[in-house]
Tab-separated table of C-alpha atoms and ligand atoms in Angstrom:
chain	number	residue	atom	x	y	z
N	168	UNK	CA	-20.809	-1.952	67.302
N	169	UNK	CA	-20.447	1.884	68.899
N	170	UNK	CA	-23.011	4.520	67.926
N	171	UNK	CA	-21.232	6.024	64.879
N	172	UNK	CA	-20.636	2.435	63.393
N	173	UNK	CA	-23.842	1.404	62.893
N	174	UNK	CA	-24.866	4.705	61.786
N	175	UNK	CA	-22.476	3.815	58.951
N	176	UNK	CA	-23.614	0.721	58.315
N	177	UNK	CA	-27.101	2.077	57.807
N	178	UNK	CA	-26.040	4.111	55.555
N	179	UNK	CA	-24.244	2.104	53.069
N	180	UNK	CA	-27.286	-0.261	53.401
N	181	UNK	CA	-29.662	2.769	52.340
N	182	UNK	CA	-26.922	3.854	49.384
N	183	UNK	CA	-26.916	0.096	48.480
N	184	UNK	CA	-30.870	-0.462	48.294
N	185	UNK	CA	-30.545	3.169	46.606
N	186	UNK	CA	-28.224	1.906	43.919
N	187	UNK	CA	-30.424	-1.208	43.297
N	188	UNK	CA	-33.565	1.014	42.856
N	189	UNK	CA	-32.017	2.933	40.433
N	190	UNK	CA	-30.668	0.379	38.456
N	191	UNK	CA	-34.079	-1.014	38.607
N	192	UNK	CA	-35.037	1.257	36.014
N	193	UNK	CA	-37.620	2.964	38.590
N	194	UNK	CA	-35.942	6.537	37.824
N	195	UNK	CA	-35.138	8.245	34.610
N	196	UNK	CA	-32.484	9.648	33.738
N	197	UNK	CA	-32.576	12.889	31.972
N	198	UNK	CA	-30.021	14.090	28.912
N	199	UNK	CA	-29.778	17.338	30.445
N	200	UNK	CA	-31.127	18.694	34.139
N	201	UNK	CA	-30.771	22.455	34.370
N	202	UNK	CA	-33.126	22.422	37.099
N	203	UNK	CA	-30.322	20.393	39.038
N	204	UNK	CA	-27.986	23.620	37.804
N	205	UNK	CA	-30.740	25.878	38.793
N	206	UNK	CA	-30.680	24.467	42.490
N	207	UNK	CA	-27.388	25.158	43.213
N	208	UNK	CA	-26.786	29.279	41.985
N	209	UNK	CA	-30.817	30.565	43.183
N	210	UNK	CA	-29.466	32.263	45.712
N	211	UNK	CA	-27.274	34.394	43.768
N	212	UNK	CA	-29.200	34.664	40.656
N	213	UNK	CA	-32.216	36.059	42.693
N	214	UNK	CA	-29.351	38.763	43.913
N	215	UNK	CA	-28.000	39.701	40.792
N	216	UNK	CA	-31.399	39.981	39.227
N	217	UNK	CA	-33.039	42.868	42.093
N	218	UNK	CA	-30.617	45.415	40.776
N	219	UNK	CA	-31.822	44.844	37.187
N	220	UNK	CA	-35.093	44.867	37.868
N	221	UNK	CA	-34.650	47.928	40.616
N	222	UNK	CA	-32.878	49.948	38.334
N	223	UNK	CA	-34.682	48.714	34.759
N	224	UNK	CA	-31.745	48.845	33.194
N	225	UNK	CA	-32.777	45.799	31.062
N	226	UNK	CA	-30.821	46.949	27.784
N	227	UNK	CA	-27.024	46.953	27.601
N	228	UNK	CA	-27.088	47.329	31.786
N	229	UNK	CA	-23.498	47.265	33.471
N	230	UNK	CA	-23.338	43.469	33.499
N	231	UNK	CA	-23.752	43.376	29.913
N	232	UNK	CA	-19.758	45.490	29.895
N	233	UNK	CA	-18.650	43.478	32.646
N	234	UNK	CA	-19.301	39.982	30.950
N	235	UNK	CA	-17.932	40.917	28.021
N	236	UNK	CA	-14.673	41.626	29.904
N	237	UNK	CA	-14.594	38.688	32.179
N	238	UNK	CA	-15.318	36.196	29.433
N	239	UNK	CA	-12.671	37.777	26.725
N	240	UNK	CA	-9.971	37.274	29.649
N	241	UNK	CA	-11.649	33.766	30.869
N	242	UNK	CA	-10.760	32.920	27.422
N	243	UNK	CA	-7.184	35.096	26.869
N	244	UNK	CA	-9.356	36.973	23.990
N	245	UNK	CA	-8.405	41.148	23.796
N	246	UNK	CA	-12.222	41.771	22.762
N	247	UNK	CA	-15.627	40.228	23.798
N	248	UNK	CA	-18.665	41.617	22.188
N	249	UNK	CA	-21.720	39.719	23.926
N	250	UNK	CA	-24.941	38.926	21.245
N	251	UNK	CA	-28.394	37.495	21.516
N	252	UNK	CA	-27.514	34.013	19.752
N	253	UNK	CA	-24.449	31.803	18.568
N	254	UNK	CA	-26.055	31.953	15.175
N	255	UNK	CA	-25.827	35.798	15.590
N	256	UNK	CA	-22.419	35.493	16.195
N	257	UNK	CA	-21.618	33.687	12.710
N	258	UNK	CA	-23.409	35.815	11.054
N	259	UNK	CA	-22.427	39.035	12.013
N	260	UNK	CA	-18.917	37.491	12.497
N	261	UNK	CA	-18.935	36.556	8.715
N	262	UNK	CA	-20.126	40.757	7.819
N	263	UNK	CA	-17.045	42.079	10.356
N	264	UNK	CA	-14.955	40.405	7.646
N	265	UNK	CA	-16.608	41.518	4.475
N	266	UNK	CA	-17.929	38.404	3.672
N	267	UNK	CA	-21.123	38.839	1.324
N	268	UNK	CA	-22.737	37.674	-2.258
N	269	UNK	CA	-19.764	36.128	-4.513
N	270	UNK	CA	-17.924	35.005	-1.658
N	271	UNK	CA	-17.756	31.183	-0.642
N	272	UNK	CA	-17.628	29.864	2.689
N	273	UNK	CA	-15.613	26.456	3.725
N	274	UNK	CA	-17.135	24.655	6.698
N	275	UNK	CA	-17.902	21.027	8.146
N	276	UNK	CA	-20.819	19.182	6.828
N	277	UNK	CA	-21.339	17.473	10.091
N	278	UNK	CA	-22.255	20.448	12.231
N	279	UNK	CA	-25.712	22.040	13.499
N	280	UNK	CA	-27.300	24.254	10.747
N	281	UNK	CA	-26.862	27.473	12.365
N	282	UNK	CA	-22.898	27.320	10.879
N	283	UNK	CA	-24.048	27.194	7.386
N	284	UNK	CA	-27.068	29.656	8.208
N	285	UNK	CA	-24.362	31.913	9.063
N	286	UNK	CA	-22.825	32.325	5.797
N	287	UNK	CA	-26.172	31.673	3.695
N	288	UNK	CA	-27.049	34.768	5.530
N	289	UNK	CA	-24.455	37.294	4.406
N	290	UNK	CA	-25.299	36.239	0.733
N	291	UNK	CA	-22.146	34.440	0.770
N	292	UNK	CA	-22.051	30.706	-0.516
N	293	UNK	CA	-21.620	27.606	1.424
N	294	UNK	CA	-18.881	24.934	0.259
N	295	UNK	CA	-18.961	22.002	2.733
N	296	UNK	CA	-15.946	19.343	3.274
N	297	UNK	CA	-16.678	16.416	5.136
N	298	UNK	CA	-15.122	15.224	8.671
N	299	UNK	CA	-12.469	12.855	10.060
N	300	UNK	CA	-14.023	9.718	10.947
N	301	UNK	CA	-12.146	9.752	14.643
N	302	UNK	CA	-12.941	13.503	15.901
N	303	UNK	CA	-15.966	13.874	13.975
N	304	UNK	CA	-14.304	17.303	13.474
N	305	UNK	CA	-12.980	18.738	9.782
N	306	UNK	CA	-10.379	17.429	7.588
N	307	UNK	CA	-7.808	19.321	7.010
N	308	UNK	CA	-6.304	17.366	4.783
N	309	UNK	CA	-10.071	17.542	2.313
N	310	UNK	CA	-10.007	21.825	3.120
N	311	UNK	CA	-7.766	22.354	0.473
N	312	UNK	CA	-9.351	20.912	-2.776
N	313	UNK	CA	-12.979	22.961	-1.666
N	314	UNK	CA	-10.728	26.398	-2.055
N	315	UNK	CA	-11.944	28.484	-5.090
N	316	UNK	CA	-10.879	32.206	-6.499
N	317	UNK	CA	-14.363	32.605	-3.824
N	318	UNK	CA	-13.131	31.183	-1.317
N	319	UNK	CA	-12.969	34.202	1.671
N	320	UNK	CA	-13.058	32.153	4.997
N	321	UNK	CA	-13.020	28.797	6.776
N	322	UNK	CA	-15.315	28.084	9.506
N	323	UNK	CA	-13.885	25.220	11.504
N	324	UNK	CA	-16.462	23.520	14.200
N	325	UNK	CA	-15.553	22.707	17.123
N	326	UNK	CA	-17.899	19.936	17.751
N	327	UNK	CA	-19.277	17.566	20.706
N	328	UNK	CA	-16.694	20.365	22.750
N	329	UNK	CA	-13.576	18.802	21.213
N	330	UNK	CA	-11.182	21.236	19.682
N	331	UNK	CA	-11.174	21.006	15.770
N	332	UNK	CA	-7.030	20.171	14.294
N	333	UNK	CA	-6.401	23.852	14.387
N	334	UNK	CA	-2.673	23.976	13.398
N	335	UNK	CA	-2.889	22.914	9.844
N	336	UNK	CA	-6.344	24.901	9.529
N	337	UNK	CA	-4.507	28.108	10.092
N	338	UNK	CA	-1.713	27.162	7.789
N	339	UNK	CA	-3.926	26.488	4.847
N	340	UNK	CA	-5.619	29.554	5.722
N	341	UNK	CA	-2.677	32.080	5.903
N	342	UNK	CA	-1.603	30.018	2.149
N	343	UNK	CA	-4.234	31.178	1.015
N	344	UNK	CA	-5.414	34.815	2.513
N	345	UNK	CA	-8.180	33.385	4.339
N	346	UNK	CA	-10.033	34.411	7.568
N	347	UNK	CA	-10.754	31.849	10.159
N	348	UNK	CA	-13.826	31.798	12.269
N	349	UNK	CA	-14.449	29.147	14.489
N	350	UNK	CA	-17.658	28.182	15.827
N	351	UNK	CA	-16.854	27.054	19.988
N	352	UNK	CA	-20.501	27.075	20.354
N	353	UNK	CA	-20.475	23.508	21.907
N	354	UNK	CA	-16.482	24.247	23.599
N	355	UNK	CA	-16.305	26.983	26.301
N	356	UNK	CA	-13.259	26.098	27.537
N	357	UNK	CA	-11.495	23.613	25.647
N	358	UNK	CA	-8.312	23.865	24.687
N	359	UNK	CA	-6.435	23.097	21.427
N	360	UNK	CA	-2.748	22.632	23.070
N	361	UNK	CA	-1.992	25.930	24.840
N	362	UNK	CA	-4.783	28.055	23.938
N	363	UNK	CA	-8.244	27.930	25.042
N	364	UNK	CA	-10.377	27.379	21.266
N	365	UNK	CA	-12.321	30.944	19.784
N	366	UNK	CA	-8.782	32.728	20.612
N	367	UNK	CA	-6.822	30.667	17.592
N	368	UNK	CA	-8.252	32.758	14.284
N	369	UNK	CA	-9.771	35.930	13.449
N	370	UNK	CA	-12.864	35.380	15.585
N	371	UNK	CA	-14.571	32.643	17.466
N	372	UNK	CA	-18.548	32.589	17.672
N	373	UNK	CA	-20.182	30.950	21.001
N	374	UNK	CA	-23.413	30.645	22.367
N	375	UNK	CA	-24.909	30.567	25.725
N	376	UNK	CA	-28.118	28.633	24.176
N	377	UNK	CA	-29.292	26.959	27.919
N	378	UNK	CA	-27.936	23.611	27.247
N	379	UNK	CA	-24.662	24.710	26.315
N	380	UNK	CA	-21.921	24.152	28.654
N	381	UNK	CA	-21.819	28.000	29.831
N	382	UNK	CA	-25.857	28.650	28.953
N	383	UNK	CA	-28.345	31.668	29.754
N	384	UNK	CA	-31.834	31.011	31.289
N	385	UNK	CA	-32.977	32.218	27.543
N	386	UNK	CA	-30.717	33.572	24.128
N	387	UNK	CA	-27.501	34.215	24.015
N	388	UNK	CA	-23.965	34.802	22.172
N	389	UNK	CA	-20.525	36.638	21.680
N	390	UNK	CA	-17.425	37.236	19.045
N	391	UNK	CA	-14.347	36.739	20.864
N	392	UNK	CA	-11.455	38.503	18.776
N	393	UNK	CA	-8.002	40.093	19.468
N	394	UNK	CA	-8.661	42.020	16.424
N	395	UNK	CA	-10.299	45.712	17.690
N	396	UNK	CA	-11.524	46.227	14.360
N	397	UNK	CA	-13.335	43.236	13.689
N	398	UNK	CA	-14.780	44.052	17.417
N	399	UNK	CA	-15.869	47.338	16.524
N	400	UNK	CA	-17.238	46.108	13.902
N	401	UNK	CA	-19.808	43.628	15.534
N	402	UNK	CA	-20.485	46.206	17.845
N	403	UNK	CA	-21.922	48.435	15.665
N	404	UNK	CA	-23.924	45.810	14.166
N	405	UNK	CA	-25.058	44.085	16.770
N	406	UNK	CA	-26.996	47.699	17.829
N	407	UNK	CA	-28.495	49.760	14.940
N	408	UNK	CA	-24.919	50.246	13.512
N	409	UNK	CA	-24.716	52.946	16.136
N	410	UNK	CA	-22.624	54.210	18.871
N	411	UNK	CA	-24.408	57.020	19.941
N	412	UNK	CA	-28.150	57.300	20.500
N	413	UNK	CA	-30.051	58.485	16.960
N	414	UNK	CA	-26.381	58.684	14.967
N	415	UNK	CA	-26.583	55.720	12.959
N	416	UNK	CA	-23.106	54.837	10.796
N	417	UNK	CA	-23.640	51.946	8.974
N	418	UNK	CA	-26.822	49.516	8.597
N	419	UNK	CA	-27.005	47.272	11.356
N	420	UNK	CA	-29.984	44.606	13.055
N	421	UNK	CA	-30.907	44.360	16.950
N	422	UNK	CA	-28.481	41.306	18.198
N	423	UNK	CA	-27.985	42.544	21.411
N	424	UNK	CA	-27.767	40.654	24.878
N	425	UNK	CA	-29.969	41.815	27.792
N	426	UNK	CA	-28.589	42.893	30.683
N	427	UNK	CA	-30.403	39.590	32.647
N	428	UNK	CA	-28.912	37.245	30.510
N	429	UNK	CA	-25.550	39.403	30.945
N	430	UNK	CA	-25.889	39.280	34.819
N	431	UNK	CA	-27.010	35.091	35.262
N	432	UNK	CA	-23.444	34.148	32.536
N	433	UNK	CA	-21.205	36.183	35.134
N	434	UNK	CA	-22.541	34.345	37.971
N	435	UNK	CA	-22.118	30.528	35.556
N	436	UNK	CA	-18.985	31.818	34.338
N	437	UNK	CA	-17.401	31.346	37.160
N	438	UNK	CA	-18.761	27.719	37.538
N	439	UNK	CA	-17.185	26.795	34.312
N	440	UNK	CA	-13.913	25.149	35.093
N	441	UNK	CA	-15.413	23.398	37.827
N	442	UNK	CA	-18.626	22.086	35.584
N	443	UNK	CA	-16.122	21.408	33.108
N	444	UNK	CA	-13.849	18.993	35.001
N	445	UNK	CA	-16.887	17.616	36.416
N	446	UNK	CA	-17.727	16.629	32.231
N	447	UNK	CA	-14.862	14.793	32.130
N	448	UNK	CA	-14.992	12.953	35.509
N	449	UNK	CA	-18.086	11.987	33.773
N	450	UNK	CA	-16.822	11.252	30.621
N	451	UNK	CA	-13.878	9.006	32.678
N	452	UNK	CA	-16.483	6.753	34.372
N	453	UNK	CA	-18.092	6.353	31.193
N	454	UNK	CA	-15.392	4.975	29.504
N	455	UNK	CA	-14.877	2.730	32.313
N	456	UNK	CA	-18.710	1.543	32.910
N	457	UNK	CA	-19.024	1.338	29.109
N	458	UNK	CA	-16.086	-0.546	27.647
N	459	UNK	CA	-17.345	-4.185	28.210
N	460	UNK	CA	-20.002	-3.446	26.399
N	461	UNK	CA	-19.859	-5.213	22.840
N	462	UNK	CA	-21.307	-3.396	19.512
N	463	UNK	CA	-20.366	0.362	20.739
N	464	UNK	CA	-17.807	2.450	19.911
N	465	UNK	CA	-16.723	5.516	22.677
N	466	UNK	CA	-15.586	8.741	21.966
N	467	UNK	CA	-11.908	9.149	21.435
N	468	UNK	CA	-10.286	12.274	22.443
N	469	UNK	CA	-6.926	13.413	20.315
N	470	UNK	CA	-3.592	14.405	21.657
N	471	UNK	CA	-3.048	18.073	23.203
N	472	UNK	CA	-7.098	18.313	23.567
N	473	UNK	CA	-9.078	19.433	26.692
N	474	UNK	CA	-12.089	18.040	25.742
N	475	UNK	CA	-14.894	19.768	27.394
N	476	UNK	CA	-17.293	17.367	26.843
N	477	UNK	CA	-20.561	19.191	25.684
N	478	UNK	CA	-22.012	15.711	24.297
N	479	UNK	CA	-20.896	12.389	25.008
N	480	UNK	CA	-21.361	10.756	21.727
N	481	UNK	CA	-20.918	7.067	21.168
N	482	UNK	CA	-21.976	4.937	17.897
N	483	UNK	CA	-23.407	2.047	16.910
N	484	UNK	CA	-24.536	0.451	13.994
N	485	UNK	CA	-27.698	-0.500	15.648
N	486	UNK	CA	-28.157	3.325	16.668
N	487	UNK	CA	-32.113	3.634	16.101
N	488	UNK	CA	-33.134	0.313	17.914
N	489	UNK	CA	-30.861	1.190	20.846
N	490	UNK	CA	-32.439	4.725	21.169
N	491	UNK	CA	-36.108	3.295	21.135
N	492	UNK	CA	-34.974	0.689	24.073
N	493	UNK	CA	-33.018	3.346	25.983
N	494	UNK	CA	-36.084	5.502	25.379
N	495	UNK	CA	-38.740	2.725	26.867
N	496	UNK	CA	-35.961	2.033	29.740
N	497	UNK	CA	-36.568	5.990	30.519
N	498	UNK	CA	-33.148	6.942	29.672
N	499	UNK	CA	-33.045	9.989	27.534
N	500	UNK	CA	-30.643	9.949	24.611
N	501	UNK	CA	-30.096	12.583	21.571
N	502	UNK	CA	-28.852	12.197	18.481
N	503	UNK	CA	-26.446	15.122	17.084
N	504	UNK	CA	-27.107	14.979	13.903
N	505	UNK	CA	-29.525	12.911	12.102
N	506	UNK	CA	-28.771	14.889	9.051
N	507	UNK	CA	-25.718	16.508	7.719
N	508	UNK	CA	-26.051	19.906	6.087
N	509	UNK	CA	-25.854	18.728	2.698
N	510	UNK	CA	-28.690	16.337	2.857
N	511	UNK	CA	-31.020	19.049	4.642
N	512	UNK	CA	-33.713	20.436	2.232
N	513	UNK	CA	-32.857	23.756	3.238
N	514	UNK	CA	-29.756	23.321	1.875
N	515	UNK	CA	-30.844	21.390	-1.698
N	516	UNK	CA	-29.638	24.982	-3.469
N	517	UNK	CA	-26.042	24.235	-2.658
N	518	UNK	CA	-26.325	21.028	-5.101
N	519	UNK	CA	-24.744	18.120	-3.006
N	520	UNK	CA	-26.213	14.797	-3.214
N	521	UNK	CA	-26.331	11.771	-0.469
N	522	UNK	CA	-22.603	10.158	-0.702
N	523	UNK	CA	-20.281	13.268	-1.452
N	524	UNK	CA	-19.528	13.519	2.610
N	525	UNK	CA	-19.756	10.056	3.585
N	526	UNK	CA	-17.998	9.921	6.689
N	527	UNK	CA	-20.354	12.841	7.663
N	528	UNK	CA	-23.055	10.721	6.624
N	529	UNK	CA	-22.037	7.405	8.193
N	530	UNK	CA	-22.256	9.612	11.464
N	531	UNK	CA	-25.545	10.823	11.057
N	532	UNK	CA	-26.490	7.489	11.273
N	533	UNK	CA	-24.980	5.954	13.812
N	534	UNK	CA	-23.961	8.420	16.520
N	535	UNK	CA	-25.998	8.725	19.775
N	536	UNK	CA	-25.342	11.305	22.566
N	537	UNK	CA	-25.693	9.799	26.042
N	538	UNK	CA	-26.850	11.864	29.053
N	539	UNK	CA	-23.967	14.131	30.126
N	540	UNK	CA	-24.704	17.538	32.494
N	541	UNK	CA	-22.258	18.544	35.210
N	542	UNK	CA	-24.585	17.501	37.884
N	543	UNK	CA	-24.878	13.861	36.205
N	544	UNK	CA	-24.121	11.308	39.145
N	545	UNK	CA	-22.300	7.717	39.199
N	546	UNK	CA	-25.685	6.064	40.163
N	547	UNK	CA	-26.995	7.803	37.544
N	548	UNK	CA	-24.393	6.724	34.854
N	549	UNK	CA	-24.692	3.333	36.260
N	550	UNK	CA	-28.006	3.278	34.994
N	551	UNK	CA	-27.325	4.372	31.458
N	552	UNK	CA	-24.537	1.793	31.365
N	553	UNK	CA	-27.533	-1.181	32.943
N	554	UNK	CA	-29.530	0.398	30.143
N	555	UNK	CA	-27.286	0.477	27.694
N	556	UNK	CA	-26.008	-2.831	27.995
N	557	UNK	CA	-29.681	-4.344	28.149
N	558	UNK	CA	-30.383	-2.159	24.551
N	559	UNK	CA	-27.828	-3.270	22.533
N	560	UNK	CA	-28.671	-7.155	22.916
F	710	PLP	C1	-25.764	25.894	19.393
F	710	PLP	C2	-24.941	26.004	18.174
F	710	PLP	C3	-25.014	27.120	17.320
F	710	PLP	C4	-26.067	28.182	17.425
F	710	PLP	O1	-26.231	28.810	18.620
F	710	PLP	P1	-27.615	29.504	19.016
F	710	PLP	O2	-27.260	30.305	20.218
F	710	PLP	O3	-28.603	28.453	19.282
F	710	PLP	O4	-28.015	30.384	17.870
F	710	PLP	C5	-24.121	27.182	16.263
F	710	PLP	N1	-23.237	26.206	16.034
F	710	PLP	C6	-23.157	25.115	16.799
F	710	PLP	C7	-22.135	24.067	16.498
F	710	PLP	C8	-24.018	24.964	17.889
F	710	PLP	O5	-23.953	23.862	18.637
């Protein structure tokens, strides 16, 4: 054996008693590791942040402009206008297009609460129609009976970072003079067949909440629109409902971005594509390392979809018990969401009752997200499958 060959040998015996210490349980395994994200961009975070700092220009800065332009043409959008939260974006999203008290509202019942908080918001009403049992995403084919003489807009959710079955959406909605927001909160990037999702109706609402796929190191939002009115619009209310210092046109709130958060999302911005791929590298090993395992069910991505993979969700009918043993085999699981919309006490005025969404329902008790972060390794995934498969027996 030369020099280099043993070398080689050592290592693969140091990856191999690696591999078996890991899938000894020894390490955990985290849902999400920003840290891990944190490592790789310090150098040019700590660059972009001396400026800001140098110049105080903390408020509506240059990067703030420049974000806004590189993200509206990341995503083929004509207007960006950056925010301090996704649930910012819905809600002043919702007031661009006149939606108020005596309007109604049509979203998913199986979202987070920040899409009906949105609309609750604006005074308007929220009417919720439950989800397709495959994407987890709304059904079209339910959107139609929740219309009323109220009805204003449609707020599909493009959950887990799966594009929601925008073709028929938009159809019902231009039947019926409606405006269609979608919430890409959880789906920077993924396309629904040509067209990258927040670009396909009147505006789409993201946020850059850390653990999102493209995330601040704090708050953060935007509108994307290619309607310059309905960006104007959020402009002036994300900032006093002014343009110029003191002149104030309409009655607005403080939703803007700071110029730090502004300057750290140019720098992950251009990370995206690659931490997106990376997602569903990961999401291709898992479907490998996961389907011998009996008493699961794995995500199943529709036709014409770049998933993007913000949560890998599988189910399981034993959901809780397999949590709890994942949990005590220190790998970290999440669960998104325990409970719909209509079942949340915050939302008892709207008058639903447990079994009018049941597929949303059946979800909310048996989906579990598995780790899934850019960064996530094999070895890593190994171990959630070795845990996995040792929680569901
Ligand atoms: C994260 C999220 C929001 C809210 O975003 P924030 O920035 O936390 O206000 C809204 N809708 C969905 C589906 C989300 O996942």
């Amino acid at each position: 054996m030369d020099n280099s060959q043993s070398q080689d040998s050592a290592l693969m015996q140091l990856a191999n008693e690696r591999k078996q210490e890991l899938l000894c349980d020894e390490i955990p395994v985290p849902f999400l590791d920003l840290p891990a994200q944190f490592r790789n961009l310090k150098i040019e975070i700590d660059a972009a942040l001396e400026p800001i700092f140098a110049n105080a220009g903390f408020i509506l800065g240059p990067d703030v402009s420049k974000f806004e332009r590189e993200f509206a043409a990341y995503l083929g959008a004509k207007e960006c206008v950056s925010l301090h939260s996704g649930t910012a974006a819905l809600h002043l999203a919702l007031l661009a297009c006149g939606i108020g008290p005596g309007d109604e509202v049509i979203t998913a019942a199986n979202s987070f609460v920040a899409t009906a908080e949105g609309i609750e918001f604006t005074g308007a009403r929220t009417k919720l129609v439950d989800v397709d049992p495959k994407t987890c995403n709304i059904d079209p084919s339910k959107i139609e009976s929740a219309i009323s003489s109220k009805t204003k807009a449609i707020i599909p959710v493009h959950l887990y970072g799966q594009a929601a079955d925008m073709d028929p959406i938009m159809q019902i909605a231009r039947q019926h003079g409606l405006k269609v927001i979608e919430d890409a909160c959880q789906a920077h990037g993924a396309h629904y067949k040509d067209r990258k999702v927040g670009t396909i109706g009147d505006i789409g609402c993201f946020s850059f909440y850390p653990g999102k796929n493209l995330g601040a190191a704090g708050e953060g939002g935007a509108i994307v629109s290619n309607s310059s009115e309905l960006a104007e619009r959020v402009k002036l209310l994300r900032d006093h409902g002014s343009r110029k210092k003191y002149e104030h046109e309409i009655v607005g709130h403080n939703f803007r971005l700071d110029t730090i958060q502004a300057a750290i999302l140019r720098i992950k911005l251009r990370q995206l594509d690659v931490w997106n791929q990376a997602r569903r590298d990961c999401a291709k090993y898992y479907a490998q390392v996961l389907s011998s395992i009996d008493g699961i069910e794995i995500p199943s991505i529709g036709n014409e979809l770049e998933h993007v993979f913000h949560l890998y969700v599988i189910r399981s009918a034993a959901r809780d018990e397999i949590q709890s043993k994942m949990g005590a085999l220190k790998v970290q699981c999440g669960i998104h969401y325990p409970t719909p919309i209509h079942l949340q006490k915050a939302f008892a005025h709207l008058g639903y009752k447990n079994g009018d969404f049941p597929v949303s329902e059946v979800l909310c008790n048996t989906v579990l997200s598995l780790p899934m972060f850019a960064e996530l390794t094999r070895l890593q995934q190994d171990r959630v499958a070795a845990a996995l498969r040792r929680s569901v027996s």
